[in-house]
C-alpha cells in the first residue's frame, strides 16, 4: 500500500530539540483524540539497540537492518503515558536520556537508517488523524500534510527548559553543558546530507521562546480549525 495516499489528516511538527514539540504534540493528540508519532523515539531506539548489541554507529548496513527489524512495542497506559518496550525490556526512561539522544543523532545521519524507518512512520497515519513530531515530518515523511508547523525557541531558552526538566527529576546538570549539547545536536541535524532539519516551504513557523505550551497548542488548534481540519 502506498501509505502517502492514506486519507487520514496529518499535522506535522518539526524543529530543533527542546522547542516543546513533544509536549505540544501530546497535548494536541489528546485534545483531538488523534494518534501520535514521536519519530525521535524511533531514532533513539535504533541508537539504543545498536549500543546494546555492540553495533558500531557508522556500520550503516547493520544499523539499517536493526532499524528495519526493531522489536518494539508502544503501549499506552490509562494515564495516556506511552511505555516503550524494546526486545521485551521497558526502555521508556532510558530512551529520554541525553546519552541516547546523542546516539540517535549519530544514527540519524545515515540514509539506510532513515529509509528503513520511512514506511514504519507512514503507517502511523490512520484515521481519525495523526500528530507527528520530528525533524523531517513535513519535508520528507509527510510532504502532503495539510498543516505543517516548524517550532523553534532560542538555544538559551531550550537549555533552560532542559535544565528545569532534569532538576525536577533530581538530575544535576550545568546550563552551559546543556547549551553546548543543544548547539552540537542542532548543527548535526541541520547539516546532514539526508533530510536535514529545516522548515518545509509551506510550514507555519512558530517561535516558542516567549510562549507557554498552552499558547502554542491553542495557536495550532486555531490554525487547524481555520483550515477545516478539525471542527
Ligand atoms: O526529538 P528527539 O530529541 O527525540 O530526536 C533524537 C534525534 O533523532 C535527533 O538528534 C535527531 C534525530 N531525529 C531525526 O533525525 N529525524 C526525526 N524525524 C526525529 C529525530
Tab-separated table of C-alpha atoms and ligand atoms in Angstrom, residues 14-18 21 38-41 43-44 95-96 100-102 104-106 108-109 114 121 133-137 141 185 188-189 192 195, ligand 1:
chain	number	residue	atom	x	y	z
A	14	UNK	CA	9.310	19.810	13.165
A	15	UNK	CA	12.046	21.786	14.831
A	16	UNK	CA	15.160	21.546	16.968
A	17	UNK	CA	15.277	19.613	20.233
A	18	UNK	CA	13.857	21.364	23.282
A	21	UNK	CA	7.412	19.700	20.151
A	38	UNK	CA	7.216	10.580	18.268
A	39	UNK	CA	9.644	9.893	15.424
A	40	UNK	CA	12.659	10.831	17.560
A	41	UNK	CA	11.872	7.796	19.710
A	43	UNK	CA	15.943	7.033	16.106
A	44	UNK	CA	16.639	6.776	19.828
A	95	UNK	CA	15.249	6.405	25.882
A	96	UNK	CA	14.893	10.013	27.098
A	100	UNK	CA	20.639	8.026	23.985
A	101	UNK	CA	19.735	11.356	22.338
A	102	UNK	CA	23.363	11.618	21.258
A	104	UNK	CA	20.097	8.853	17.977
A	105	UNK	CA	21.560	11.961	16.419
A	106	UNK	CA	24.510	9.896	15.113
A	108	UNK	CA	20.038	9.625	12.113
A	109	UNK	CA	22.662	10.882	9.641
A	114	UNK	CA	16.236	6.832	7.560
A	121	UNK	CA	6.458	6.119	10.263
A	133	UNK	CA	6.874	15.334	15.668
A	134	UNK	CA	10.447	15.154	14.493
A	135	UNK	CA	12.888	16.850	12.137
A	136	UNK	CA	11.651	15.839	8.672
A	137	UNK	CA	7.944	15.123	9.165
A	141	UNK	CA	7.834	11.715	5.689
A	185	UNK	CA	22.981	18.415	18.023
A	188	UNK	CA	24.426	17.740	13.210
A	189	UNK	CA	20.673	17.681	12.479
A	192	UNK	CA	23.435	16.302	7.421
A	195	UNK	CA	16.599	15.011	5.402
B	1	LIG	O1	13.428	14.601	19.024
B	1	LIG	P1	14.475	13.747	19.698
B	1	LIG	O2	15.397	14.537	20.593
B	1	LIG	O3	13.899	12.554	20.385
B	1	LIG	O4	15.393	13.178	18.472
B	1	LIG	C1	16.569	12.470	18.716
B	1	LIG	C2	17.476	12.584	17.497
B	1	LIG	O5	16.871	11.872	16.406
B	1	LIG	C3	17.729	13.998	16.991
B	1	LIG	O6	19.038	14.442	17.269
B	1	LIG	C4	17.574	13.942	15.512
B	1	LIG	C5	17.018	12.607	15.194
B	1	LIG	N1	15.731	12.694	14.513
B	1	LIG	C6	15.738	12.792	13.144
B	1	LIG	O7	16.800	12.861	12.542
B	1	LIG	N2	14.566	12.805	12.457
B	1	LIG	C7	13.392	12.752	13.096
B	1	LIG	N3	12.266	12.758	12.392
B	1	LIG	C8	13.360	12.684	14.515
B	1	LIG	C9	14.551	12.669	15.200
